[in-house]
């Protein structure tokens, strides 16, 4: 059997998708977590990763100001120490430059809280409600230089209910995110890019 793929998970906030990914990488899983990295030293998810026993690091983006390339060079340095094969963006809220996305082409995944190609960017749930959509969901895709635009590796759908607010819809989608992302990562780490469709 080949060695498990080494996975680094990039977060900015609470890290619930990171926990779902990390907890899935056990037993005969073809990957294992080697680092949780945040652009925010105060991210709640760093504590959750420590509690699970995954090495953590933070590269605070703020001292770099508008110099995204320098921030990304610092991320690269920290990643080089962990030697990941795959990067999973999990609520990582910094836009990455083409220099970074090209360096990780074919090896970097992201989860986005909409049914892409609908609603790239922010405020996805409010925009789905505003549009009167009957369905919402989430997408895992490969990261390319185009924001939320890379090849789709999986989607999960939920109904939009009559009384939904952006928060209630986000909570319903998040439950599906925690099922979808581990399912996609398992396939991807095994070399299978066939899209996962849930439910
Ligand atoms: C998730 O809903 C994720 O899809 C979203 O941020 C949340 C992070 O939650 N990501 C984006 O909006 C990316 N543009 P988590 O930190 O609990 O996983």
mmCIF file with all atom_site columns, C-alpha atoms and ligand atoms in Angstrom:
data_model
loop_
_atom_site.group_PDB
_atom_site.id
_atom_site.type_symbol
_atom_site.label_atom_id
_atom_site.label_alt_id
_atom_site.label_comp_id
_atom_site.label_asym_id
_atom_site.label_entity_id
_atom_site.label_seq_id
_atom_site.pdbx_PDB_ins_code
_atom_site.Cartn_x
_atom_site.Cartn_y
_atom_site.Cartn_z
_atom_site.occupancy
_atom_site.B_iso_or_equiv
_atom_site.pdbx_formal_charge
_atom_site.auth_seq_id
_atom_site.auth_comp_id
_atom_site.auth_asym_id
_atom_site.auth_atom_id
_atom_site.pdbx_PDB_model_num
ATOM   1   C CA . UNK A 1 1   ? 0.000   0.000  0.000   1.00 0.00 ? 1   UNK A CA 1
ATOM   2   C CA . UNK A 1 2   ? 1.268   3.524  -0.819  1.00 0.00 ? 2   UNK A CA 1
ATOM   3   C CA . UNK A 1 3   ? 1.822   6.042  1.965   1.00 0.00 ? 3   UNK A CA 1
ATOM   4   C CA . UNK A 1 4   ? -1.224  8.146  2.833   1.00 0.00 ? 4   UNK A CA 1
ATOM   5   C CA . UNK A 1 5   ? -1.347  11.559 1.178   1.00 0.00 ? 5   UNK A CA 1
ATOM   6   C CA . UNK A 1 6   ? -0.318  14.402 3.481   1.00 0.00 ? 6   UNK A CA 1
ATOM   7   C CA . UNK A 1 7   ? -3.055  17.018 3.848   1.00 0.00 ? 7   UNK A CA 1
ATOM   8   C CA . UNK A 1 8   ? -2.762  20.606 5.105   1.00 0.00 ? 8   UNK A CA 1
ATOM   9   C CA . UNK A 1 9   ? -6.037  22.357 5.958   1.00 0.00 ? 9   UNK A CA 1
ATOM   10  C CA . UNK A 1 10  ? -6.244  26.155 5.716   1.00 0.00 ? 10  UNK A CA 1
ATOM   11  C CA . UNK A 1 11  ? -8.803  27.921 7.884   1.00 0.00 ? 11  UNK A CA 1
ATOM   12  C CA . UNK A 1 12  ? -9.797  31.411 8.983   1.00 0.00 ? 12  UNK A CA 1
ATOM   13  C CA . UNK A 1 13  ? -12.565 30.817 11.501  1.00 0.00 ? 13  UNK A CA 1
ATOM   14  C CA . UNK A 1 14  ? -14.413 28.202 13.486  1.00 0.00 ? 14  UNK A CA 1
ATOM   15  C CA . UNK A 1 15  ? -12.989 25.262 11.570  1.00 0.00 ? 15  UNK A CA 1
ATOM   16  C CA . UNK A 1 16  ? -16.029 22.984 11.558  1.00 0.00 ? 16  UNK A CA 1
ATOM   17  C CA . UNK A 1 17  ? -15.173 21.715 8.067   1.00 0.00 ? 17  UNK A CA 1
ATOM   18  C CA . UNK A 1 18  ? -11.573 21.181 9.196   1.00 0.00 ? 18  UNK A CA 1
ATOM   19  C CA . UNK A 1 19  ? -12.841 18.996 12.070  1.00 0.00 ? 19  UNK A CA 1
ATOM   20  C CA . UNK A 1 20  ? -15.044 16.991 9.686   1.00 0.00 ? 20  UNK A CA 1
ATOM   21  C CA . UNK A 1 21  ? -12.079 16.449 7.366   1.00 0.00 ? 21  UNK A CA 1
ATOM   22  C CA . UNK A 1 22  ? -9.631  15.610 10.144  1.00 0.00 ? 22  UNK A CA 1
ATOM   23  C CA . UNK A 1 23  ? -11.987 13.152 11.823  1.00 0.00 ? 23  UNK A CA 1
ATOM   24  C CA . UNK A 1 24  ? -12.589 11.383 8.518   1.00 0.00 ? 24  UNK A CA 1
ATOM   25  C CA . UNK A 1 25  ? -8.896  10.686 7.903   1.00 0.00 ? 25  UNK A CA 1
ATOM   26  C CA . UNK A 1 26  ? -8.569  7.530  9.980   1.00 0.00 ? 26  UNK A CA 1
ATOM   27  C CA . UNK A 1 27  ? -8.205  3.813  9.345   1.00 0.00 ? 27  UNK A CA 1
ATOM   28  C CA . UNK A 1 28  ? -7.770  2.915  5.681   1.00 0.00 ? 28  UNK A CA 1
ATOM   29  C CA . UNK A 1 29  ? -8.320  6.513  4.528   1.00 0.00 ? 29  UNK A CA 1
ATOM   30  C CA . UNK A 1 30  ? -5.816  7.410  1.785   1.00 0.00 ? 30  UNK A CA 1
ATOM   31  C CA . UNK A 1 31  ? -4.850  10.675 3.513   1.00 0.00 ? 31  UNK A CA 1
ATOM   32  C CA . UNK A 1 32  ? -3.964  12.073 6.888   1.00 0.00 ? 32  UNK A CA 1
ATOM   33  C CA . UNK A 1 33  ? -3.804  15.602 8.303   1.00 0.00 ? 33  UNK A CA 1
ATOM   34  C CA . UNK A 1 34  ? -0.322  17.049 8.834   1.00 0.00 ? 34  UNK A CA 1
ATOM   35  C CA . UNK A 1 35  ? -1.038  20.741 9.481   1.00 0.00 ? 35  UNK A CA 1
ATOM   36  C CA . UNK A 1 36  ? -3.857  23.183 10.161  1.00 0.00 ? 36  UNK A CA 1
ATOM   37  C CA . UNK A 1 37  ? -2.785  26.651 9.065   1.00 0.00 ? 37  UNK A CA 1
ATOM   38  C CA . UNK A 1 38  ? -4.672  29.896 9.636   1.00 0.00 ? 38  UNK A CA 1
ATOM   39  C CA . UNK A 1 39  ? -4.253  33.496 8.531   1.00 0.00 ? 39  UNK A CA 1
ATOM   40  C CA . UNK A 1 40  ? -5.768  34.481 11.891  1.00 0.00 ? 40  UNK A CA 1
ATOM   41  C CA . UNK A 1 41  ? -3.799  33.548 15.032  1.00 0.00 ? 41  UNK A CA 1
ATOM   42  C CA . UNK A 1 42  ? -7.059  33.876 17.009  1.00 0.00 ? 42  UNK A CA 1
ATOM   43  C CA . UNK A 1 43  ? -9.092  31.488 14.831  1.00 0.00 ? 43  UNK A CA 1
ATOM   44  C CA . UNK A 1 44  ? -11.216 29.154 16.984  1.00 0.00 ? 44  UNK A CA 1
ATOM   45  C CA . UNK A 1 45  ? -10.381 26.312 14.647  1.00 0.00 ? 45  UNK A CA 1
ATOM   46  C CA . UNK A 1 46  ? -6.743  26.337 15.765  1.00 0.00 ? 46  UNK A CA 1
ATOM   47  C CA . UNK A 1 47  ? -7.817  25.324 19.290  1.00 0.00 ? 47  UNK A CA 1
ATOM   48  C CA . UNK A 1 48  ? -10.038 22.614 17.845  1.00 0.00 ? 48  UNK A CA 1
ATOM   49  C CA . UNK A 1 49  ? -7.149  21.273 15.753  1.00 0.00 ? 49  UNK A CA 1
ATOM   50  C CA . UNK A 1 50  ? -4.825  21.283 18.771  1.00 0.00 ? 50  UNK A CA 1
ATOM   51  C CA . UNK A 1 51  ? -7.455  19.344 20.728  1.00 0.00 ? 51  UNK A CA 1
ATOM   52  C CA . UNK A 1 52  ? -7.535  16.702 17.988  1.00 0.00 ? 52  UNK A CA 1
ATOM   53  C CA . UNK A 1 53  ? -3.739  16.550 18.048  1.00 0.00 ? 53  UNK A CA 1
ATOM   54  C CA . UNK A 1 54  ? -2.921  18.078 14.644  1.00 0.00 ? 54  UNK A CA 1
ATOM   55  C CA . UNK A 1 55  ? 0.068   20.453 14.383  1.00 0.00 ? 55  UNK A CA 1
ATOM   56  C CA . UNK A 1 56  ? -1.114  24.046 13.938  1.00 0.00 ? 56  UNK A CA 1
ATOM   57  C CA . UNK A 1 57  ? 0.427   27.265 12.660  1.00 0.00 ? 57  UNK A CA 1
ATOM   58  C CA . UNK A 1 58  ? -0.707  30.791 11.917  1.00 0.00 ? 58  UNK A CA 1
ATOM   59  C CA . UNK A 1 59  ? 0.592   33.338 9.432   1.00 0.00 ? 59  UNK A CA 1
ATOM   60  C CA . UNK A 1 60  ? -1.178  36.572 10.317  1.00 0.00 ? 60  UNK A CA 1
ATOM   61  C CA . UNK A 1 61  ? -2.050  38.331 7.059   1.00 0.00 ? 61  UNK A CA 1
ATOM   62  C CA . UNK A 1 62  ? -2.407  41.763 8.684   1.00 0.00 ? 62  UNK A CA 1
ATOM   63  C CA . UNK A 1 63  ? 1.256   42.802 8.949   1.00 0.00 ? 63  UNK A CA 1
ATOM   64  C CA . UNK A 1 64  ? 1.580   42.183 5.197   1.00 0.00 ? 64  UNK A CA 1
ATOM   65  C CA . UNK A 1 65  ? -1.048  44.821 4.351   1.00 0.00 ? 65  UNK A CA 1
ATOM   66  C CA . UNK A 1 66  ? -1.770  44.748 0.631   1.00 0.00 ? 66  UNK A CA 1
ATOM   67  C CA . UNK A 1 67  ? 1.326   42.667 -0.161  1.00 0.00 ? 67  UNK A CA 1
ATOM   68  C CA . UNK A 1 68  ? -0.424  39.392 -0.930  1.00 0.00 ? 68  UNK A CA 1
ATOM   69  C CA . UNK A 1 69  ? 2.670   37.914 -2.558  1.00 0.00 ? 69  UNK A CA 1
ATOM   70  C CA . UNK A 1 70  ? 4.707   38.364 0.638   1.00 0.00 ? 70  UNK A CA 1
ATOM   71  C CA . UNK A 1 71  ? 1.885   36.871 2.739   1.00 0.00 ? 71  UNK A CA 1
ATOM   72  C CA . UNK A 1 72  ? 1.692   33.893 0.402   1.00 0.00 ? 72  UNK A CA 1
ATOM   73  C CA . UNK A 1 73  ? 5.474   33.458 0.477   1.00 0.00 ? 73  UNK A CA 1
ATOM   74  C CA . UNK A 1 74  ? 5.201   33.161 4.266   1.00 0.00 ? 74  UNK A CA 1
ATOM   75  C CA . UNK A 1 75  ? 2.389   30.599 3.855   1.00 0.00 ? 75  UNK A CA 1
ATOM   76  C CA . UNK A 1 76  ? 4.581   28.674 1.407   1.00 0.00 ? 76  UNK A CA 1
ATOM   77  C CA . UNK A 1 77  ? 7.479   28.629 3.880   1.00 0.00 ? 77  UNK A CA 1
ATOM   78  C CA . UNK A 1 78  ? 5.277   27.190 6.602   1.00 0.00 ? 78  UNK A CA 1
ATOM   79  C CA . UNK A 1 79  ? 3.733   24.665 4.228   1.00 0.00 ? 79  UNK A CA 1
ATOM   80  C CA . UNK A 1 80  ? 7.180   23.574 3.020   1.00 0.00 ? 80  UNK A CA 1
ATOM   81  C CA . UNK A 1 81  ? 7.969   22.424 6.565   1.00 0.00 ? 81  UNK A CA 1
ATOM   82  C CA . UNK A 1 82  ? 4.845   20.220 6.640   1.00 0.00 ? 82  UNK A CA 1
ATOM   83  C CA . UNK A 1 83  ? 5.361   18.827 3.110   1.00 0.00 ? 83  UNK A CA 1
ATOM   84  C CA . UNK A 1 84  ? 1.661   18.407 2.229   1.00 0.00 ? 84  UNK A CA 1
ATOM   85  C CA . UNK A 1 85  ? 0.585   16.646 -0.955  1.00 0.00 ? 85  UNK A CA 1
ATOM   86  C CA . UNK A 1 86  ? -2.873  18.234 -0.860  1.00 0.00 ? 86  UNK A CA 1
ATOM   87  C CA . UNK A 1 87  ? -4.184  21.568 0.455   1.00 0.00 ? 87  UNK A CA 1
ATOM   88  C CA . UNK A 1 88  ? -7.797  21.820 1.622   1.00 0.00 ? 88  UNK A CA 1
ATOM   89  C CA . UNK A 1 89  ? -9.195  25.328 1.994   1.00 0.00 ? 89  UNK A CA 1
ATOM   90  C CA . UNK A 1 90  ? -11.889 25.085 4.666   1.00 0.00 ? 90  UNK A CA 1
ATOM   91  C CA . UNK A 1 91  ? -13.384 28.484 5.361   1.00 0.00 ? 91  UNK A CA 1
ATOM   92  C CA . UNK A 1 92  ? -10.109 30.162 4.375   1.00 0.00 ? 92  UNK A CA 1
ATOM   93  C CA . UNK A 1 93  ? -11.220 33.706 3.667   1.00 0.00 ? 93  UNK A CA 1
ATOM   94  C CA . UNK A 1 94  ? -8.211  35.196 1.864   1.00 0.00 ? 94  UNK A CA 1
ATOM   95  C CA . UNK A 1 95  ? -8.203  35.479 -1.916  1.00 0.00 ? 95  UNK A CA 1
ATOM   96  C CA . UNK A 1 96  ? -5.123  33.718 -3.299  1.00 0.00 ? 96  UNK A CA 1
ATOM   97  C CA . UNK A 1 97  ? -3.073  35.120 -6.174  1.00 0.00 ? 97  UNK A CA 1
ATOM   98  C CA . UNK A 1 98  ? -2.326  33.173 -9.369  1.00 0.00 ? 98  UNK A CA 1
ATOM   99  C CA . UNK A 1 99  ? 1.234   32.684 -8.119  1.00 0.00 ? 99  UNK A CA 1
ATOM   100 C CA . UNK A 1 100 ? -0.090  30.580 -5.242  1.00 0.00 ? 100 UNK A CA 1
ATOM   101 C CA . UNK A 1 101 ? -2.912  28.812 -7.075  1.00 0.00 ? 101 UNK A CA 1
ATOM   102 C CA . UNK A 1 102 ? -0.585  27.829 -9.921  1.00 0.00 ? 102 UNK A CA 1
ATOM   103 C CA . UNK A 1 103 ? 2.001   26.450 -7.499  1.00 0.00 ? 103 UNK A CA 1
ATOM   104 C CA . UNK A 1 104 ? -0.712  24.149 -6.068  1.00 0.00 ? 104 UNK A CA 1
ATOM   105 C CA . UNK A 1 105 ? -2.635  23.449 -9.294  1.00 0.00 ? 105 UNK A CA 1
ATOM   106 C CA . UNK A 1 106 ? -4.347  20.064 -9.187  1.00 0.00 ? 106 UNK A CA 1
ATOM   107 C CA . UNK A 1 107 ? -3.502  19.683 -5.500  1.00 0.00 ? 107 UNK A CA 1
ATOM   108 C CA . UNK A 1 108 ? -5.742  22.283 -3.816  1.00 0.00 ? 108 UNK A CA 1
ATOM   109 C CA . UNK A 1 109 ? -9.448  21.955 -2.957  1.00 0.00 ? 109 UNK A CA 1
ATOM   110 C CA . UNK A 1 110 ? -11.975 24.465 -1.622  1.00 0.00 ? 110 UNK A CA 1
ATOM   111 C CA . UNK A 1 111 ? -15.476 24.224 -0.218  1.00 0.00 ? 111 UNK A CA 1
ATOM   112 C CA . UNK A 1 112 ? -17.886 26.983 -1.171  1.00 0.00 ? 112 UNK A CA 1
ATOM   113 C CA . UNK A 1 113 ? -21.382 27.448 0.312   1.00 0.00 ? 113 UNK A CA 1
ATOM   114 C CA . UNK A 1 114 ? -23.379 27.587 -2.915  1.00 0.00 ? 114 UNK A CA 1
ATOM   115 C CA . UNK A 1 115 ? -24.241 25.438 -5.900  1.00 0.00 ? 115 UNK A CA 1
ATOM   116 C CA . UNK A 1 116 ? -21.494 26.740 -8.169  1.00 0.00 ? 116 UNK A CA 1
ATOM   117 C CA . UNK A 1 117 ? -21.415 28.275 -10.730 1.00 0.00 ? 117 UNK A CA 1
ATOM   118 C CA . UNK A 1 118 ? -24.145 30.201 -8.886  1.00 0.00 ? 118 UNK A CA 1
ATOM   119 C CA . UNK A 1 119 ? -23.060 32.765 -6.299  1.00 0.00 ? 119 UNK A CA 1
ATOM   120 C CA . UNK A 1 120 ? -19.312 32.922 -6.358  1.00 0.00 ? 120 UNK A CA 1
ATOM   121 C CA . UNK A 1 121 ? -17.877 35.144 -3.630  1.00 0.00 ? 121 UNK A CA 1
ATOM   122 C CA . UNK A 1 122 ? -19.589 36.192 -0.410  1.00 0.00 ? 122 UNK A CA 1
ATOM   123 C CA . UNK A 1 123 ? -23.142 36.264 1.062   1.00 0.00 ? 123 UNK A CA 1
ATOM   124 C CA . UNK A 1 124 ? -24.188 33.210 -0.890  1.00 0.00 ? 124 UNK A CA 1
ATOM   125 C CA . UNK A 1 125 ? -27.208 32.290 1.253   1.00 0.00 ? 125 UNK A CA 1
ATOM   126 C CA . UNK A 1 126 ? -28.690 35.791 1.257   1.00 0.00 ? 126 UNK A CA 1
ATOM   127 C CA . UNK A 1 127 ? -28.285 35.895 -2.517  1.00 0.00 ? 127 UNK A CA 1
ATOM   128 C CA . UNK A 1 128 ? -30.005 32.507 -2.972  1.00 0.00 ? 128 UNK A CA 1
ATOM   129 C CA . UNK A 1 129 ? -32.941 33.701 -0.826  1.00 0.00 ? 129 UNK A CA 1
ATOM   130 C CA . UNK A 1 130 ? -33.101 37.011 -2.657  1.00 0.00 ? 130 UNK A CA 1
ATOM   131 C CA . UNK A 1 131 ? -33.305 35.146 -5.964  1.00 0.00 ? 131 UNK A CA 1
ATOM   132 C CA . UNK A 1 132 ? -36.146 32.948 -4.692  1.00 0.00 ? 132 UNK A CA 1
ATOM   133 C CA . UNK A 1 133 ? -34.213 29.729 -5.319  1.00 0.00 ? 133 UNK A CA 1
ATOM   134 C CA . UNK A 1 134 ? -35.955 26.470 -4.356  1.00 0.00 ? 134 UNK A CA 1
ATOM   135 C CA . UNK A 1 135 ? -32.627 24.758 -3.694  1.00 0.00 ? 135 UNK A CA 1
ATOM   136 C CA . UNK A 1 136 ? -29.294 25.698 -2.195  1.00 0.00 ? 136 UNK A CA 1
ATOM   137 C CA . UNK A 1 137 ? -26.187 23.752 -1.339  1.00 0.00 ? 137 UNK A CA 1
ATOM   138 C CA . UNK A 1 138 ? -22.433 23.574 -1.365  1.00 0.00 ? 138 UNK A CA 1
ATOM   139 C CA . UNK A 1 139 ? -19.651 22.716 -3.781  1.00 0.00 ? 139 UNK A CA 1
ATOM   140 C CA . UNK A 1 140 ? -16.157 21.298 -3.464  1.00 0.00 ? 140 UNK A CA 1
ATOM   141 C CA . UNK A 1 141 ? -13.935 22.295 -6.359  1.00 0.00 ? 141 UNK A CA 1
ATOM   142 C CA . UNK A 1 142 ? -10.318 22.430 -7.413  1.00 0.00 ? 142 UNK A CA 1
ATOM   143 C CA . UNK A 1 143 ? -8.819  25.844 -6.850  1.00 0.00 ? 143 UNK A CA 1
ATOM   144 C CA . UNK A 1 144 ? -7.634  27.751 -9.892  1.00 0.00 ? 144 UNK A CA 1
ATOM   145 C CA . UNK A 1 145 ? -6.751  31.402 -10.428 1.00 0.00 ? 145 UNK A CA 1
ATOM   146 C CA . UNK A 1 146 ? -10.445 32.115 -11.095 1.00 0.00 ? 146 UNK A CA 1
ATOM   147 C CA . UNK A 1 147 ? -12.239 32.798 -7.777  1.00 0.00 ? 147 UNK A CA 1
ATOM   148 C CA . UNK A 1 148 ? -14.596 29.871 -6.979  1.00 0.00 ? 148 UNK A CA 1
ATOM   149 C CA . UNK A 1 149 ? -14.219 28.826 -10.612 1.00 0.00 ? 149 UNK A CA 1
ATOM   150 C CA . UNK A 1 150 ? -12.196 25.580 -10.728 1.00 0.00 ? 150 UNK A CA 1
ATOM   151 C CA . UNK A 1 151 ? -13.407 22.110 -11.780 1.00 0.00 ? 151 UNK A CA 1
ATOM   152 C CA . UNK A 1 152 ? -16.254 20.824 -9.606  1.00 0.00 ? 152 UNK A CA 1
ATOM   153 C CA . UNK A 1 153 ? -15.500 17.693 -7.561  1.00 0.00 ? 153 UNK A CA 1
ATOM   154 C CA . UNK A 1 154 ? -18.769 17.416 -5.659  1.00 0.00 ? 154 UNK A CA 1
ATOM   155 C CA . UNK A 1 155 ? -22.037 19.073 -4.734  1.00 0.00 ? 155 UNK A CA 1
ATOM   156 C CA . UNK A 1 156 ? -24.673 18.597 -2.041  1.00 0.00 ? 156 UNK A CA 1
ATOM   157 C CA . UNK A 1 157 ? -28.147 20.077 -2.301  1.00 0.00 ? 157 UNK A CA 1
ATOM   158 C CA . UNK A 1 158 ? -30.678 21.139 0.339   1.00 0.00 ? 158 UNK A CA 1
ATOM   159 C CA . UNK A 1 159 ? -34.183 22.551 -0.015  1.00 0.00 ? 159 UNK A CA 1
ATOM   160 C CA . UNK A 1 160 ? -34.838 26.222 0.714   1.00 0.00 ? 160 UNK A CA 1
ATOM   161 C CA . UNK A 1 161 ? -37.741 26.371 3.185   1.00 0.00 ? 161 UNK A CA 1
ATOM   162 C CA . UNK A 1 162 ? -40.392 29.115 3.264   1.00 0.00 ? 162 UNK A CA 1
ATOM   163 C CA . UNK A 1 163 ? -39.277 30.663 6.568   1.00 0.00 ? 163 UNK A CA 1
ATOM   164 C CA . UNK A 1 164 ? -35.547 30.482 5.899   1.00 0.00 ? 164 UNK A CA 1
ATOM   165 C CA . UNK A 1 165 ? -33.209 33.263 6.832   1.00 0.00 ? 165 UNK A CA 1
ATOM   166 C CA . UNK A 1 166 ? -29.612 33.387 5.632   1.00 0.00 ? 166 UNK A CA 1
ATOM   167 C CA . UNK A 1 167 ? -28.626 31.895 9.014   1.00 0.00 ? 167 UNK A CA 1
ATOM   168 C CA . UNK A 1 168 ? -31.070 28.963 8.973   1.00 0.00 ? 168 UNK A CA 1
ATOM   169 C CA . UNK A 1 169 ? -30.153 28.174 5.382   1.00 0.00 ? 169 UNK A CA 1
ATOM   170 C CA . UNK A 1 170 ? -26.428 28.404 6.179   1.00 0.00 ? 170 UNK A CA 1
ATOM   171 C CA . UNK A 1 171 ? -26.875 25.958 9.064   1.00 0.00 ? 171 UNK A CA 1
ATOM   172 C CA . UNK A 1 172 ? -28.706 23.459 6.815   1.00 0.00 ? 172 UNK A CA 1
ATOM   173 C CA . UNK A 1 173 ? -26.000 23.751 4.151   1.00 0.00 ? 173 UNK A CA 1
ATOM   174 C CA . UNK A 1 174 ? -23.197 23.429 6.719   1.00 0.00 ? 174 UNK A CA 1
ATOM   175 C CA . UNK A 1 175 ? -24.470 19.985 7.770   1.00 0.00 ? 175 UNK A CA 1
ATOM   176 C CA . UNK A 1 176 ? -24.076 18.920 4.145   1.00 0.00 ? 176 UNK A CA 1
ATOM   177 C CA . UNK A 1 177 ? -20.641 20.538 3.886   1.00 0.00 ? 177 UNK A CA 1
ATOM   178 C CA . UNK A 1 178 ? -19.473 18.237 6.678   1.00 0.00 ? 178 UNK A CA 1
ATOM   179 C CA . UNK A 1 179 ? -20.623 15.197 4.676   1.00 0.00 ? 179 UNK A CA 1
ATOM   180 C CA . UNK A 1 180 ? -19.509 16.392 1.241   1.00 0.00 ? 180 UNK A CA 1
ATOM   181 C CA . UNK A 1 181 ? -15.969 17.569 1.904   1.00 0.00 ? 181 UNK A CA 1
ATOM   182 C CA . UNK A 1 182 ? -14.764 14.320 3.527   1.00 0.00 ? 182 UNK A CA 1
ATOM   183 C CA . UNK A 1 183 ? -16.410 12.292 0.755   1.00 0.00 ? 183 UNK A CA 1
ATOM   184 C CA . UNK A 1 184 ? -14.645 14.312 -1.945  1.00 0.00 ? 184 UNK A CA 1
ATOM   185 C CA . UNK A 1 185 ? -11.295 14.272 -0.168  1.00 0.00 ? 185 UNK A CA 1
ATOM   186 C CA . UNK A 1 186 ? -11.419 10.480 0.188   1.00 0.00 ? 186 UNK A CA 1
ATOM   187 C CA . UNK A 1 187 ? -11.927 10.108 -3.568  1.00 0.00 ? 187 UNK A CA 1
ATOM   188 C CA . UNK A 1 188 ? -9.457  12.821 -4.507  1.00 0.00 ? 188 UNK A CA 1
ATOM   189 C CA . UNK A 1 189 ? -6.691  11.410 -2.300  1.00 0.00 ? 189 UNK A CA 1
ATOM   190 C CA . UNK A 1 190 ? -7.223  8.050  -4.010  1.00 0.00 ? 190 UNK A CA 1
ATOM   191 C CA . UNK A 1 191 ? -6.752  9.708  -7.407  1.00 0.00 ? 191 UNK A CA 1
ATOM   192 C CA . UNK A 1 192 ? -10.452 9.696  -8.368  1.00 0.00 ? 192 UNK A CA 1
ATOM   193 C CA . UNK A 1 193 ? -11.858 13.020 -9.590  1.00 0.00 ? 193 UNK A CA 1
ATOM   194 C CA . UNK A 1 194 ? -15.361 11.696 -10.320 1.00 0.00 ? 194 UNK A CA 1
ATOM   195 C CA . UNK A 1 195 ? -17.766 14.253 -8.798  1.00 0.00 ? 195 UNK A CA 1
ATOM   196 C CA . UNK A 1 196 ? -19.554 13.270 -5.559  1.00 0.00 ? 196 UNK A CA 1
ATOM   197 C CA . UNK A 1 197 ? -23.242 14.153 -5.681  1.00 0.00 ? 197 UNK A CA 1
ATOM   198 C CA . UNK A 1 198 ? -25.217 14.259 -2.399  1.00 0.00 ? 198 UNK A CA 1
ATOM   199 C CA . UNK A 1 199 ? -27.707 13.378 -1.144  1.00 0.00 ? 199 UNK A CA 1
HETATM 200 C C1 . LIG B 2 .   ? -18.229 27.348 5.477   1.00 0.00 ? 1   LIG B C1 1
HETATM 201 O O1 . LIG B 2 .   ? -19.622 27.505 5.315   1.00 0.00 ? 1   LIG B O1 1
HETATM 202 C C2 . LIG B 2 .   ? -17.529 27.435 4.136   1.00 0.00 ? 1   LIG B C2 1
HETATM 203 O O2 . LIG B 2 .   ? -18.266 26.857 3.083   1.00 0.00 ? 1   LIG B O2 1
HETATM 204 C C3 . LIG B 2 .   ? -17.426 28.911 3.958   1.00 0.00 ? 1   LIG B C3 1
HETATM 205 O O3 . LIG B 2 .   ? -17.089 29.408 5.227   1.00 0.00 ? 1   LIG B O3 1
HETATM 206 C C4 . LIG B 2 .   ? -17.636 28.553 6.226   1.00 0.00 ? 1   LIG B C4 1
HETATM 207 C C5 . LIG B 2 .   ? -16.523 28.143 7.153   1.00 0.00 ? 1   LIG B C5 1
HETATM 208 O O4 . LIG B 2 .   ? -17.009 27.448 8.270   1.00 0.00 ? 1   LIG B O4 1
HETATM 209 N N1 . LIG B 2 .   ? -16.438 29.246 2.982   1.00 0.00 ? 1   LIG B N1 1
HETATM 210 C C6 . LIG B 2 .   ? -16.506 30.299 2.191   1.00 0.00 ? 1   LIG B C6 1
HETATM 211 O O5 . LIG B 2 .   ? -17.395 31.122 2.246   1.00 0.00 ? 1   LIG B O5 1
HETATM 212 C C7 . LIG B 2 .   ? -15.353 30.422 1.216   1.00 0.00 ? 1   LIG B C7 1
HETATM 213 N N2 . LIG B 2 .   ? -15.558 31.524 0.329   1.00 0.00 ? 1   LIG B N2 1
HETATM 214 P P1 . LIG B 2 .   ? -16.051 26.535 9.141   1.00 0.00 ? 1   LIG B P1 1
HETATM 215 O O6 . LIG B 2 .   ? -14.852 27.414 9.525   1.00 0.00 ? 1   LIG B O6 1
HETATM 216 O O7 . LIG B 2 .   ? -16.863 26.174 10.341  1.00 0.00 ? 1   LIG B O7 1
HETATM 217 O O8 . LIG B 2 .   ? -15.640 25.354 8.331   1.00 0.00 ? 1   LIG B O8 1
#
